[in-house]
Amino acid sequence: MVDPVAAEVRRLRTEEQLSVREIRARTGLGRNRVQELLRGVPQPDWTRRPNARDDLRAEAEALRADGCTVPEIATRLGVSKSTAHAWVAHLPLDRDEETERARRKAHSKVMTDAQWGEHRRVRDEARAATIAAGADAVEQLNHRDLVLVGAAIYWAEGTKAKPWRPNDCRVRFVNSDPGLIDLFIRFVEVMGFSREALRYRVSIHETADSAAAVRWWAERVGVAPDAFQPTTLKRHKPTTNRHNLGEGYHGCLVVEVPNSRELYWKIEGTMKGLADGVATMKR
């Protein structure tokens, strides 16, 4: 059954081209009721103000067609939400699933940043201050410090003899942290080896720029790139979700010390001395 009031309101709009105010005067209805009954009915051209906001209205309709919400349109055009709503209320919001997912993700990030932004700032400042204090406390390493630290990082990260190969005592250190690489090479130098005599090899995923990685590590350790041994490429596994991507990824550097059996024994002895010393410390 057709609502006669709704039909009359729509007739006044479409046939007589009346404004909302004029329709209210004719029918005695409130503004909200009239606007509800006119939903989907185009506004008469004469009721639109011929000014610069007409361009904004057209832009708002274009943004709506691209899938923007009323708040997004209001923000991008610098108008109130009520104005944006009045401009695009007659246009349905139609966004594909991927666009909607991206919008929700962006909105979630904005909300999270607003809630935790200050906490993160305080946390990051505290972290930076703690790191700086720790670095200042180290000051300059002396020979004994470097021997102890170098032996410890090698025993944690370097290649060690196995029970089934007890005499395989080659010193070979593999790491992706340039700071640890620098520390290990300096340790080897104080133990009597030159960095030019060491053997270097990059180990990196095949999808990365291996040549650039060799140049980067060569500059880091201070030797020529052509002194490096052939690069080891790690085969890509499509099922692996890798995060070590981008310009900051240089793979791992393998540093091998030739004729290093005696050096290995010294490292082994240093670690035994550390373990024995800890065992005798007073608790």
PDB file of C-alpha atoms in Angstrom:
ATOM      1  CA  MET A   1       0.000   0.000   0.000  1.00  0.00           C
ATOM      2  CA  VAL A   2       1.384   3.391  -1.039  1.00  0.00           C
ATOM      3  CA  ASP A   3       1.907   5.906   1.760  1.00  0.00           C
ATOM      4  CA  PRO A   4      -0.006   9.026   0.590  1.00  0.00           C
ATOM      5  CA  VAL A   5       2.144  11.347   2.696  1.00  0.00           C
ATOM      6  CA  ALA A   6       5.356   9.934   1.225  1.00  0.00           C
ATOM      7  CA  ALA A   7       3.909  10.115  -2.280  1.00  0.00           C
ATOM      8  CA  GLU A   8       2.935  13.760  -1.808  1.00  0.00           C
ATOM      9  CA  VAL A   9       6.347  14.697  -0.428  1.00  0.00           C
ATOM     10  CA  ARG A  10       8.083  13.071  -3.402  1.00  0.00           C
ATOM     11  CA  ARG A  11       5.660  14.757  -5.851  1.00  0.00           C
ATOM     12  CA  LEU A  12       6.368  18.151  -4.381  1.00  0.00           C
ATOM     13  CA  ARG A  13      10.084  17.504  -4.825  1.00  0.00           C
ATOM     14  CA  THR A  14      10.045  16.001  -8.328  1.00  0.00           C
ATOM     15  CA  GLU A  15       7.199  17.898  -9.959  1.00  0.00           C
ATOM     16  CA  GLU A  16       7.142  21.246  -8.217  1.00  0.00           C
ATOM     17  CA  GLN A  17      10.888  21.230  -7.417  1.00  0.00           C
ATOM     18  CA  LEU A  18      10.314  22.508  -3.881  1.00  0.00           C
ATOM     19  CA  SER A  19      13.001  22.764  -1.227  1.00  0.00           C
ATOM     20  CA  VAL A  20      12.828  20.914   2.090  1.00  0.00           C
ATOM     21  CA  ARG A  21      11.739  24.112   3.837  1.00  0.00           C
ATOM     22  CA  GLU A  22       8.910  24.642   1.329  1.00  0.00           C
ATOM     23  CA  ILE A  23       7.786  21.012   1.589  1.00  0.00           C
ATOM     24  CA  ARG A  24       7.694  21.306   5.390  1.00  0.00           C
ATOM     25  CA  ALA A  25       5.547  24.432   5.075  1.00  0.00           C
ATOM     26  CA  ARG A  26       3.118  22.605   2.768  1.00  0.00           C
ATOM     27  CA  THR A  27       2.866  19.366   4.710  1.00  0.00           C
ATOM     28  CA  GLY A  28       3.600  20.360   8.311  1.00  0.00           C
ATOM     29  CA  LEU A  29       6.201  17.573   8.636  1.00  0.00           C
ATOM     30  CA  GLY A  30       9.497  17.892  10.482  1.00  0.00           C
ATOM     31  CA  ARG A  31      12.860  18.226   8.732  1.00  0.00           C
ATOM     32  CA  ASN A  32      14.073  14.723   9.586  1.00  0.00           C
ATOM     33  CA  ARG A  33      10.828  13.140   8.382  1.00  0.00           C
ATOM     34  CA  VAL A  34      10.914  15.036   5.089  1.00  0.00           C
ATOM     35  CA  GLN A  35      14.553  14.136   4.485  1.00  0.00           C
ATOM     36  CA  GLU A  36      13.814  10.495   5.270  1.00  0.00           C
ATOM     37  CA  LEU A  37      10.975  10.425   2.714  1.00  0.00           C
ATOM     38  CA  LEU A  38      13.176  12.143   0.125  1.00  0.00           C
ATOM     39  CA  ARG A  39      16.031   9.669   0.480  1.00  0.00           C
ATOM     40  CA  GLY A  40      17.237   8.807  -3.019  1.00  0.00           C
ATOM     41  CA  VAL A  41      15.394  11.704  -4.638  1.00  0.00           C
ATOM     42  CA  PRO A  42      17.809  14.161  -6.333  1.00  0.00           C
ATOM     43  CA  GLN A  43      17.965  17.688  -4.961  1.00  0.00           C
ATOM     44  CA  PRO A  44      16.638  20.398  -7.354  1.00  0.00           C
ATOM     45  CA  ASP A  45      19.439  22.282  -9.069  1.00  0.00           C
ATOM     46  CA  TRP A  46      18.092  25.661  -8.014  1.00  0.00           C
ATOM     47  CA  THR A  47      18.467  24.757  -4.308  1.00  0.00           C
ATOM     48  CA  ARG A  48      22.195  24.207  -4.672  1.00  0.00           C
ATOM     49  CA  ARG A  49      24.326  27.235  -3.965  1.00  0.00           C
ATOM     50  CA  PRO A  50      26.469  28.154  -6.990  1.00  0.00           C
ATOM     51  CA  ASN A  51      29.779  28.522  -5.214  1.00  0.00           C
ATOM     52  CA  ALA A  52      33.132  26.780  -4.786  1.00  0.00           C
ATOM     53  CA  ARG A  53      31.559  24.068  -2.605  1.00  0.00           C
ATOM     54  CA  ASP A  54      29.939  22.591  -5.706  1.00  0.00           C
ATOM     55  CA  ASP A  55      33.400  21.357  -6.705  1.00  0.00           C
ATOM     56  CA  LEU A  56      33.819  19.826  -3.255  1.00  0.00           C
ATOM     57  CA  ARG A  57      30.468  18.108  -3.604  1.00  0.00           C
ATOM     58  CA  ALA A  58      31.514  16.608  -6.931  1.00  0.00           C
ATOM     59  CA  GLU A  59      34.787  15.477  -5.349  1.00  0.00           C
ATOM     60  CA  ALA A  60      32.865  13.975  -2.432  1.00  0.00           C
ATOM     61  CA  GLU A  61      30.728  11.957  -4.845  1.00  0.00           C
ATOM     62  CA  ALA A  62      33.865  10.761  -6.635  1.00  0.00           C
ATOM     63  CA  LEU A  63      35.417   9.701  -3.324  1.00  0.00           C
ATOM     64  CA  ARG A  64      32.215   7.859  -2.434  1.00  0.00           C
ATOM     65  CA  ALA A  65      32.371   6.025  -5.747  1.00  0.00           C
ATOM     66  CA  ASP A  66      35.925   4.994  -4.822  1.00  0.00           C
ATOM     67  CA  GLY A  67      34.602   3.446  -1.601  1.00  0.00           C
ATOM     68  CA  CYS A  68      35.312   6.158   0.974  1.00  0.00           C
ATOM     69  CA  THR A  69      33.170   6.442   4.089  1.00  0.00           C
ATOM     70  CA  VAL A  70      31.528   9.683   5.219  1.00  0.00           C
ATOM     71  CA  PRO A  71      34.195  10.348   7.925  1.00  0.00           C
ATOM     72  CA  GLU A  72      36.968   9.732   5.387  1.00  0.00           C
ATOM     73  CA  ILE A  73      35.349  12.111   2.894  1.00  0.00           C
ATOM     74  CA  ALA A  74      34.873  14.778   5.578  1.00  0.00           C
ATOM     75  CA  THR A  75      38.530  14.514   6.634  1.00  0.00           C
ATOM     76  CA  ARG A  76      39.938  14.604   3.113  1.00  0.00           C
ATOM     77  CA  LEU A  77      37.778  17.554   2.012  1.00  0.00           C
ATOM     78  CA  GLY A  78      37.947  19.494   5.282  1.00  0.00           C
ATOM     79  CA  VAL A  79      34.174  19.654   5.807  1.00  0.00           C
ATOM     80  CA  SER A  80      31.896  18.511   8.613  1.00  0.00           C
ATOM     81  CA  LYS A  81      30.574  14.962   8.677  1.00  0.00           C
ATOM     82  CA  SER A  82      27.013  16.273   8.371  1.00  0.00           C
ATOM     83  CA  THR A  83      27.928  18.135   5.185  1.00  0.00           C
ATOM     84  CA  ALA A  84      29.703  15.125   3.736  1.00  0.00           C
ATOM     85  CA  HIS A  85      26.701  12.958   4.600  1.00  0.00           C
ATOM     86  CA  ALA A  86      24.304  15.371   2.903  1.00  0.00           C
ATOM     87  CA  TRP A  87      26.398  15.243  -0.259  1.00  0.00           C
ATOM     88  CA  VAL A  88      26.732  11.454  -0.558  1.00  0.00           C
ATOM     89  CA  ALA A  89      23.835   9.959   1.407  1.00  0.00           C
ATOM     90  CA  HIS A  90      22.080   9.024  -1.848  1.00  0.00           C
ATOM     91  CA  LEU A  91      25.121   7.035  -3.017  1.00  0.00           C
ATOM     92  CA  PRO A  92      25.508   3.472  -1.673  1.00  0.00           C
ATOM     93  CA  LEU A  93      28.871   2.442  -0.242  1.00  0.00           C
ATOM     94  CA  ASP A  94      30.230  -0.411  -2.319  1.00  0.00           C
ATOM     95  CA  ARG A  95      33.743  -1.629  -1.481  1.00  0.00           C
ATOM     96  CA  ASP A  96      35.408  -4.901  -2.312  1.00  0.00           C
ATOM     97  CA  GLU A  97      36.628  -7.175   0.453  1.00  0.00           C
ATOM     98  CA  GLU A  98      40.314  -6.329  -0.027  1.00  0.00           C
ATOM     99  CA  THR A  99      39.677  -2.582   0.165  1.00  0.00           C
ATOM    100  CA  GLU A 100      37.536  -3.011   3.260  1.00  0.00           C
ATOM    101  CA  ARG A 101      40.224  -5.130   4.922  1.00  0.00           C
ATOM    102  CA  ALA A 102      42.861  -2.478   4.167  1.00  0.00           C
ATOM    103  CA  ARG A 103      40.591   0.244   5.557  1.00  0.00           C
ATOM    104  CA  ARG A 104      40.011  -1.661   8.793  1.00  0.00           C
ATOM    105  CA  LYS A 105      43.737  -2.302   9.154  1.00  0.00           C
ATOM    106  CA  ALA A 106      44.561   1.375   8.647  1.00  0.00           C
ATOM    107  CA  HIS A 107      41.856   2.405  11.105  1.00  0.00           C
ATOM    108  CA  SER A 108      43.126  -0.093  13.662  1.00  0.00           C
ATOM    109  CA  LYS A 109      46.661   1.302  13.327  1.00  0.00           C
ATOM    110  CA  VAL A 110      45.420   4.857  13.854  1.00  0.00           C
ATOM    111  CA  MET A 111      43.528   3.811  16.972  1.00  0.00           C
ATOM    112  CA  THR A 112      46.454   1.785  18.327  1.00  0.00           C
ATOM    113  CA  ASP A 113      48.926   4.621  17.720  1.00  0.00           C
ATOM    114  CA  ALA A 114      46.603   7.045  19.474  1.00  0.00           C
ATOM    115  CA  GLN A 115      46.237   4.736  22.479  1.00  0.00           C
ATOM    116  CA  TRP A 116      49.839   3.583  22.802  1.00  0.00           C
ATOM    117  CA  GLY A 117      51.800   6.402  21.147  1.00  0.00           C
ATOM    118  CA  GLU A 118      52.869   8.072  24.388  1.00  0.00           C
ATOM    119  CA  HIS A 119      53.716   4.735  26.019  1.00  0.00           C
ATOM    120  CA  ARG A 120      55.899   3.797  23.047  1.00  0.00           C
ATOM    121  CA  ARG A 121      57.650   7.166  23.112  1.00  0.00           C
ATOM    122  CA  VAL A 122      58.511   6.802  26.824  1.00  0.00           C
ATOM    123  CA  ARG A 123      59.601   3.190  26.262  1.00  0.00           C
ATOM    124  CA  ASP A 124      61.849   4.103  23.322  1.00  0.00           C
ATOM    125  CA  GLU A 125      63.446   6.979  25.242  1.00  0.00           C
ATOM    126  CA  ALA A 126      64.113   4.681  28.223  1.00  0.00           C
ATOM    127  CA  ARG A 127      65.630   2.071  25.931  1.00  0.00           C
ATOM    128  CA  ALA A 128      67.900   4.613  24.227  1.00  0.00           C
ATOM    129  CA  ALA A 129      69.057   5.969  27.588  1.00  0.00           C
ATOM    130  CA  THR A 130      69.776   2.478  28.941  1.00  0.00           C
ATOM    131  CA  ILE A 131      71.731   1.505  25.818  1.00  0.00           C
ATOM    132  CA  ALA A 132      73.782   4.707  26.012  1.00  0.00           C
ATOM    133  CA  ALA A 133      74.551   4.118  29.696  1.00  0.00           C
ATOM    134  CA  GLY A 134      75.609   0.535  28.984  1.00  0.00           C
ATOM    135  CA  ALA A 135      77.858   1.634  26.137  1.00  0.00           C
ATOM    136  CA  ASP A 136      79.473   4.321  28.304  1.00  0.00           C
ATOM    137  CA  ALA A 137      80.124   1.769  31.057  1.00  0.00           C
ATOM    138  CA  VAL A 138      82.216  -0.390  28.710  1.00  0.00           C
ATOM    139  CA  GLU A 139      84.615   2.412  27.745  1.00  0.00           C
ATOM    140  CA  GLN A 140      87.840   1.039  26.205  1.00  0.00           C
ATOM    141  CA  LEU A 141      88.507  -2.710  26.050  1.00  0.00           C
ATOM    142  CA  ASN A 142      91.939  -3.806  27.189  1.00  0.00           C
ATOM    143  CA  HIS A 143      93.730  -6.918  25.920  1.00  0.00           C
ATOM    144  CA  ARG A 144      92.379  -9.220  28.638  1.00  0.00           C
ATOM    145  CA  ASP A 145      88.815  -7.972  28.130  1.00  0.00           C
ATOM    146  CA  LEU A 146      88.993  -8.622  24.412  1.00  0.00           C
ATOM    147  CA  VAL A 147      90.389 -12.144  24.876  1.00  0.00           C
ATOM    148  CA  LEU A 148      87.632 -13.085  27.320  1.00  0.00           C
ATOM    149  CA  VAL A 149      84.817 -11.547  25.301  1.00  0.00           C
ATOM    150  CA  GLY A 150      86.153 -12.895  21.999  1.00  0.00           C
ATOM    151  CA  ALA A 151      86.444 -16.409  23.363  1.00  0.00           C
ATOM    152  CA  ALA A 152      82.935 -16.216  24.829  1.00  0.00           C
ATOM    153  CA  ILE A 153      81.229 -15.061  21.635  1.00  0.00           C
ATOM    154  CA  TYR A 154      83.118 -17.680  19.640  1.00  0.00           C
ATOM    155  CA  TRP A 155      82.099 -20.454  22.008  1.00  0.00           C
ATOM    156  CA  ALA A 156      78.482 -19.299  21.710  1.00  0.00           C
ATOM    157  CA  GLU A 157      78.357 -18.636  17.953  1.00  0.00           C
ATOM    158  CA  GLY A 158      81.376 -20.322  16.356  1.00  0.00           C
ATOM    159  CA  THR A 159      81.963 -23.816  14.993  1.00  0.00           C
ATOM    160  CA  LYS A 160      83.038 -26.327  17.626  1.00  0.00           C
ATOM    161  CA  ALA A 161      84.462 -29.844  17.551  1.00  0.00           C
ATOM    162  CA  LYS A 162      81.872 -32.600  17.871  1.00  0.00           C
ATOM    163  CA  PRO A 163      82.100 -35.767  19.994  1.00  0.00           C
ATOM    164  CA  TRP A 164      82.260 -37.809  16.788  1.00  0.00           C
ATOM    165  CA  ARG A 165      84.933 -35.438  15.390  1.00  0.00           C
ATOM    166  CA  PRO A 166      86.906 -34.402  18.471  1.00  0.00           C
ATOM    167  CA  ASN A 167      89.970 -33.251  16.521  1.00  0.00           C
ATOM    168  CA  ASP A 168      88.135 -31.066  14.007  1.00  0.00           C
ATOM    169  CA  CYS A 169      89.405 -27.877  15.650  1.00  0.00           C
ATOM    170  CA  ARG A 170      88.987 -25.237  12.960  1.00  0.00           C
ATOM    171  CA  VAL A 171      88.057 -21.708  14.023  1.00  0.00           C
ATOM    172  CA  ARG A 172      85.113 -20.598  11.906  1.00  0.00           C
ATOM    173  CA  PHE A 173      82.673 -17.868  12.961  1.00  0.00           C
ATOM    174  CA  VAL A 174      79.318 -17.223  11.263  1.00  0.00           C
ATOM    175  CA  ASN A 175      77.061 -14.298  12.077  1.00  0.00           C
ATOM    176  CA  SER A 176      74.797 -11.661  10.551  1.00  0.00           C
ATOM    177  CA  ASP A 177      75.510  -9.029  13.220  1.00  0.00           C
ATOM    178  CA  PRO A 178      78.243  -6.689  11.931  1.00  0.00           C
ATOM    179  CA  GLY A 179      79.094  -5.657  15.486  1.00  0.00           C
ATOM    180  CA  LEU A 180      79.872  -9.239  16.502  1.00  0.00           C
ATOM    181  CA  ILE A 181      81.849  -9.777  13.298  1.00  0.00           C
ATOM    182  CA  ASP A 182      83.968  -6.697  14.066  1.00  0.00           C
ATOM    183  CA  LEU A 183      84.529  -7.885  17.623  1.00  0.00           C
ATOM    184  CA  PHE A 184      85.536 -11.382  16.533  1.00  0.00           C
ATOM    185  CA  ILE A 185      87.995 -10.138  13.903  1.00  0.00           C
ATOM    186  CA  ARG A 186      89.582  -7.769  16.412  1.00  0.00           C
ATOM    187  CA  PHE A 187      89.856 -10.702  18.851  1.00  0.00           C
ATOM    188  CA  VAL A 188      91.596 -12.793  16.197  1.00  0.00           C
ATOM    189  CA  GLU A 189      93.990  -9.932  15.493  1.00  0.00           C
ATOM    190  CA  VAL A 190      95.084  -9.652  19.133  1.00  0.00           C
ATOM    191  CA  MET A 191      95.604 -13.408  19.057  1.00  0.00           C
ATOM    192  CA  GLY A 192      98.232 -12.972  16.326  1.00  0.00           C
ATOM    193  CA  PHE A 193      96.367 -13.206  12.979  1.00  0.00           C
ATOM    194  CA  SER A 194      95.966 -10.420  10.401  1.00  0.00           C
ATOM    195  CA  ARG A 195      92.508  -9.775   8.930  1.00  0.00           C
ATOM    196  CA  GLU A 196      93.982 -10.069   5.429  1.00  0.00           C
ATOM    197  CA  ALA A 197      94.965 -13.676   6.178  1.00  0.00           C
ATOM    198  CA  LEU A 198      91.420 -14.664   7.136  1.00  0.00           C
ATOM    199  CA  ARG A 199      89.003 -16.307   4.705  1.00  0.00           C
ATOM    200  CA  TYR A 200      85.661 -14.628   4.123  1.00  0.00           C
ATOM    201  CA  ARG A 201      82.492 -15.957   2.530  1.00  0.00           C
ATOM    202  CA  VAL A 202      78.952 -14.594   2.393  1.00  0.00           C
ATOM    203  CA  SER A 203      75.992 -16.896   3.019  1.00  0.00           C
ATOM    204  CA  ILE A 204      72.741 -15.388   1.795  1.00  0.00           C
ATOM    205  CA  HIS A 205      69.294 -16.250   0.399  1.00  0.00           C
ATOM    206  CA  GLU A 206      69.275 -16.670  -3.374  1.00  0.00           C
ATOM    207  CA  THR A 207      66.525 -14.052  -3.745  1.00  0.00           C
ATOM    208  CA  ALA A 208      68.788 -11.328  -2.318  1.00  0.00           C
ATOM    209  CA  ASP A 209      71.496  -9.278  -4.076  1.00  0.00           C
ATOM    210  CA  SER A 210      74.522 -11.427  -3.269  1.00  0.00           C
ATOM    211  CA  ALA A 211      77.034  -9.226  -5.117  1.00  0.00           C
ATOM    212  CA  ALA A 212      75.921  -6.164  -3.154  1.00  0.00           C
ATOM    213  CA  ALA A 213      76.182  -8.157   0.071  1.00  0.00           C
ATOM    214  CA  VAL A 214      79.795  -9.125  -0.721  1.00  0.00           C
ATOM    215  CA  ARG A 215      80.681  -5.473  -1.383  1.00  0.00           C
ATOM    216  CA  TRP A 216      78.977  -4.399   1.843  1.00  0.00           C
ATOM    217  CA  TRP A 217      80.771  -6.970   4.009  1.00  0.00           C
ATOM    218  CA  ALA A 218      84.111  -6.326   2.269  1.00  0.00           C
ATOM    219  CA  GLU A 219      83.896  -2.643   3.118  1.00  0.00           C
ATOM    220  CA  ARG A 220      82.840  -3.524   6.657  1.00  0.00           C
ATOM    221  CA  VAL A 221      85.828  -5.786   7.379  1.00  0.00           C
ATOM    222  CA  GLY A 222      88.296  -3.738   5.333  1.00  0.00           C
ATOM    223  CA  VAL A 223      89.353  -6.200   2.630  1.00  0.00           C
ATOM    224  CA  ALA A 224      88.851  -6.276  -1.151  1.00  0.00           C
ATOM    225  CA  PRO A 225      85.665  -7.985  -2.461  1.00  0.00           C
ATOM    226  CA  ASP A 226      87.707 -10.181  -4.806  1.00  0.00           C
ATOM    227  CA  ALA A 227      89.387 -11.690  -1.730  1.00  0.00           C
ATOM    228  CA  PHE A 228      86.080 -13.305  -0.755  1.00  0.00           C
ATOM    229  CA  GLN A 229      85.427 -16.963  -1.461  1.00  0.00           C
ATOM    230  CA  PRO A 230      82.407 -17.986  -3.613  1.00  0.00           C
ATOM    231  CA  THR A 231      79.101 -17.061  -1.997  1.00  0.00           C
ATOM    232  CA  THR A 232      76.874 -19.748  -0.503  1.00  0.00           C
ATOM    233  CA  LEU A 233      73.265 -19.328  -1.676  1.00  0.00           C
ATOM    234  CA  LYS A 234      70.423 -20.527   0.507  1.00  0.00           C
ATOM    235  CA  ARG A 235      67.591 -21.977  -1.540  1.00  0.00           C
ATOM    236  CA  HIS A 236      64.271 -20.183  -1.228  1.00  0.00           C
ATOM    237  CA  LYS A 237      61.374 -22.062   0.387  1.00  0.00           C
ATOM    238  CA  PRO A 238      57.994 -20.624  -0.704  1.00  0.00           C
ATOM    239  CA  THR A 239      56.383 -21.841   2.517  1.00  0.00           C
ATOM    240  CA  THR A 240      58.799 -19.808   4.664  1.00  0.00           C
ATOM    241  CA  ASN A 241      57.592 -16.379   5.732  1.00  0.00           C
ATOM    242  CA  ARG A 242      60.857 -14.429   5.670  1.00  0.00           C
ATOM    243  CA  HIS A 243      61.245 -11.122   7.480  1.00  0.00           C
ATOM    244  CA  ASN A 244      64.944 -10.474   6.718  1.00  0.00           C
ATOM    245  CA  LEU A 245      64.208  -8.546   3.543  1.00  0.00           C
ATOM    246  CA  GLY A 246      65.055  -5.106   2.181  1.00  0.00           C
ATOM    247  CA  GLU A 247      68.179  -2.995   1.878  1.00  0.00           C
ATOM    248  CA  GLY A 248      69.304  -3.817   5.418  1.00  0.00           C
ATOM    249  CA  TYR A 249      69.639  -7.540   4.685  1.00  0.00           C
ATOM    250  CA  HIS A 250      73.234  -8.574   3.918  1.00  0.00           C
ATOM    251  CA  GLY A 251      73.124 -12.267   4.818  1.00  0.00           C
ATOM    252  CA  CYS A 252      75.685 -13.868   7.120  1.00  0.00           C
ATOM    253  CA  LEU A 253      79.443 -13.543   6.965  1.00  0.00           C
ATOM    254  CA  VAL A 254      81.544 -16.660   7.436  1.00  0.00           C
ATOM    255  CA  VAL A 255      84.998 -15.880   8.831  1.00  0.00           C
ATOM    256  CA  GLU A 256      87.472 -18.770   8.856  1.00  0.00           C
ATOM    257  CA  VAL A 257      90.918 -18.615  10.433  1.00  0.00           C
ATOM    258  CA  PRO A 258      93.464 -20.796   8.555  1.00  0.00           C
ATOM    259  CA  ASN A 259      95.857 -22.992  10.529  1.00  0.00           C
ATOM    260  CA  SER A 260      93.818 -22.275  13.636  1.00  0.00           C
ATOM    261  CA  ARG A 261      94.045 -25.492  15.638  1.00  0.00           C
ATOM    262  CA  GLU A 262      96.192 -23.918  18.349  1.00  0.00           C
ATOM    263  CA  LEU A 263      93.905 -20.854  18.479  1.00  0.00           C
ATOM    264  CA  TYR A 264      90.968 -23.199  18.973  1.00  0.00           C
ATOM    265  CA  TRP A 265      92.760 -24.842  21.895  1.00  0.00           C
ATOM    266  CA  LYS A 266      93.415 -21.422  23.444  1.00  0.00           C
ATOM    267  CA  ILE A 267      89.732 -20.494  23.130  1.00  0.00           C
ATOM    268  CA  GLU A 268      88.772 -23.822  24.646  1.00  0.00           C
ATOM    269  CA  GLY A 269      91.171 -23.240  27.531  1.00  0.00           C
ATOM    270  CA  THR A 270      89.901 -19.695  28.112  1.00  0.00           C
ATOM    271  CA  MET A 271      86.328 -20.962  28.320  1.00  0.00           C
ATOM    272  CA  LYS A 272      87.383 -23.696  30.776  1.00  0.00           C
ATOM    273  CA  GLY A 273      89.041 -21.024  32.929  1.00  0.00           C
ATOM    274  CA  LEU A 274      85.873 -18.910  32.842  1.00  0.00           C
ATOM    275  CA  ALA A 275      83.706 -21.864  33.803  1.00  0.00           C
ATOM    276  CA  ASP A 276      86.054 -22.868  36.641  1.00  0.00           C
ATOM    277  CA  GLY A 277      86.185 -19.263  37.853  1.00  0.00           C
ATOM    278  CA  VAL A 278      82.382 -18.974  37.927  1.00  0.00           C
ATOM    279  CA  ALA A 279      82.146 -22.253  39.822  1.00  0.00           C
ATOM    280  CA  THR A 280      84.424 -20.931  42.582  1.00  0.00           C
ATOM    281  CA  MET A 281      82.733 -17.518  42.914  1.00  0.00           C
ATOM    282  CA  LYS A 282      81.017 -16.789  46.195  1.00  0.00           C
ATOM    283  CA  ARG A 283      77.241 -16.582  45.889  1.00  0.00           C
TER     284      ARG A 283
END
